[in-house]
GROMACS .gro file of C-alpha atoms in nm:
model
   92
    1UNK     CA    1   8.287  12.326   7.576
    2UNK     CA    2   8.232  11.968   7.689
    3UNK     CA    3   8.003  12.067   7.974
    4UNK     CA    4   7.772  12.247   7.733
    5UNK     CA    5   7.792  11.975   7.466
    6UNK     CA    6   7.701  11.699   7.711
    7UNK     CA    7   7.423  11.911   7.859
    8UNK     CA    8   7.272  11.946   7.512
    9UNK     CA    9   7.298  11.573   7.449
   10UNK     CA   10   7.144  11.491   7.786
   11UNK     CA   11   6.855  11.729   7.718
   12UNK     CA   12   6.807  11.562   7.380
   13UNK     CA   13   6.788  11.223   7.555
   14UNK     CA   14   6.520  11.360   7.787
   15UNK     CA   15   6.304  11.500   7.508
   16UNK     CA   16   6.364  11.220   7.257
   17UNK     CA   17   6.345  10.917   7.486
   18UNK     CA   18   6.190  11.046   7.809
   19UNK     CA   19   6.514  10.955   7.986
   20UNK     CA   20   6.608  11.167   8.288
   21UNK     CA   21   6.963  11.197   8.160
   22UNK     CA   22   7.043  11.538   8.308
   23UNK     CA   23   7.038  11.380   8.651
   24UNK     CA   24   7.236  11.072   8.543
   25UNK     CA   25   7.608  11.010   8.555
   26UNK     CA   26   7.793  10.872   8.256
   27UNK     CA   27   7.806  10.535   8.432
   28UNK     CA   28   7.431  10.536   8.490
   29UNK     CA   29   7.371  10.623   8.126
   30UNK     CA   30   7.606  10.346   8.019
   31UNK     CA   31   7.421  10.096   8.241
   32UNK     CA   32   7.076  10.198   8.113
   33UNK     CA   33   7.145  10.267   7.746
   34UNK     CA   34   7.042   9.918   7.631
   35UNK     CA   35   6.689   9.991   7.759
   36UNK     CA   36   6.645  10.245   7.479
   37UNK     CA   37   6.598  10.160   7.116
   38UNK     CA   38   6.894  10.298   6.925
   39UNK     CA   39   7.162  10.170   6.693
   40UNK     CA   40   7.492  10.048   6.835
   41UNK     CA   41   7.675  10.322   6.644
   42UNK     CA   42   7.458  10.583   6.818
   43UNK     CA   43   7.533  10.430   7.158
   44UNK     CA   44   7.905  10.424   7.082
   45UNK     CA   45   7.903  10.790   6.971
   46UNK     CA   46   7.718  10.907   7.280
   47UNK     CA   47   7.929  10.710   7.526
   48UNK     CA   48   8.254  10.820   7.362
   49UNK     CA   49   8.155  11.185   7.397
   50UNK     CA   50   8.042  11.143   7.758
   51UNK     CA   51   8.361  10.958   7.857
   52UNK     CA   52   8.583  11.217   7.691
   53UNK     CA   53   8.387  11.495   7.860
   54UNK     CA   54   8.434  11.326   8.198
   55UNK     CA   55   8.810  11.313   8.143
   56UNK     CA   56   8.819  11.680   8.048
   57UNK     CA   57   8.589  11.795   8.328
   58UNK     CA   58   8.705  11.578   8.616
   59UNK     CA   59   9.056  11.457   8.534
   60UNK     CA   60   9.157  11.790   8.376
   61UNK     CA   61   9.263  11.606   8.062
   62UNK     CA   62   9.369  11.823   7.771
   63UNK     CA   63   9.204  11.693   7.452
   64UNK     CA   64   9.394  11.702   7.124
   65UNK     CA   65   9.309  12.003   6.905
   66UNK     CA   66   9.085  11.805   6.671
   67UNK     CA   67   8.901  11.632   6.959
   68UNK     CA   68   8.649  11.916   6.995
   69UNK     CA   69   8.558  11.891   6.628
   70UNK     CA   70   8.528  11.512   6.650
   71UNK     CA   71   8.307  11.544   6.959
   72UNK     CA   72   8.074  11.785   6.779
   73UNK     CA   73   8.064  11.562   6.470
   74UNK     CA   74   7.989  11.265   6.696
   75UNK     CA   75   7.704  11.457   6.861
   76UNK     CA   76   7.552  11.541   6.522
   77UNK     CA   77   7.589  11.178   6.414
   78UNK     CA   78   7.423  11.057   6.735
   79UNK     CA   79   7.122  11.282   6.672
   80UNK     CA   80   7.101  11.176   6.306
   81UNK     CA   81   7.103  10.810   6.409
   82UNK     CA   82   6.836  10.854   6.675
   83UNK     CA   83   6.601  11.113   6.530
   84UNK     CA   84   6.244  10.984   6.496
   85UNK     CA   85   6.156  10.829   6.163
   86UNK     CA   86   5.872  10.984   5.963
   87UNK     CA   87   5.638  10.694   6.044
   88UNK     CA   88   5.717  10.729   6.413
   89UNK     CA   89   5.637  11.101   6.406
   90UNK     CA   90   5.299  11.036   6.239
   91UNK     CA   91   5.199  10.798   6.519
   92UNK     CA   92   5.255  11.068   6.780
   0.00000   0.00000   0.00000
């Protein structure tokens, strides 16, 4: 679940910001995130999901039952907070 969710978010970062996030670790994303224009809440949502995913994938952590739902909600919120504004889309 978390592998797929983070893959989707990383692909979104590539298409939305031109950021080669699929090839980046969570630490590298954390270090570079301030180079991209996004709200603090969006940064917090993304990093929380990536950190939780790392714990699940690498430390074999067992998330609480509602953690999957919260992760998905956080992913939706991240995309809502970072989607291009109408004016920005017209420029492109």
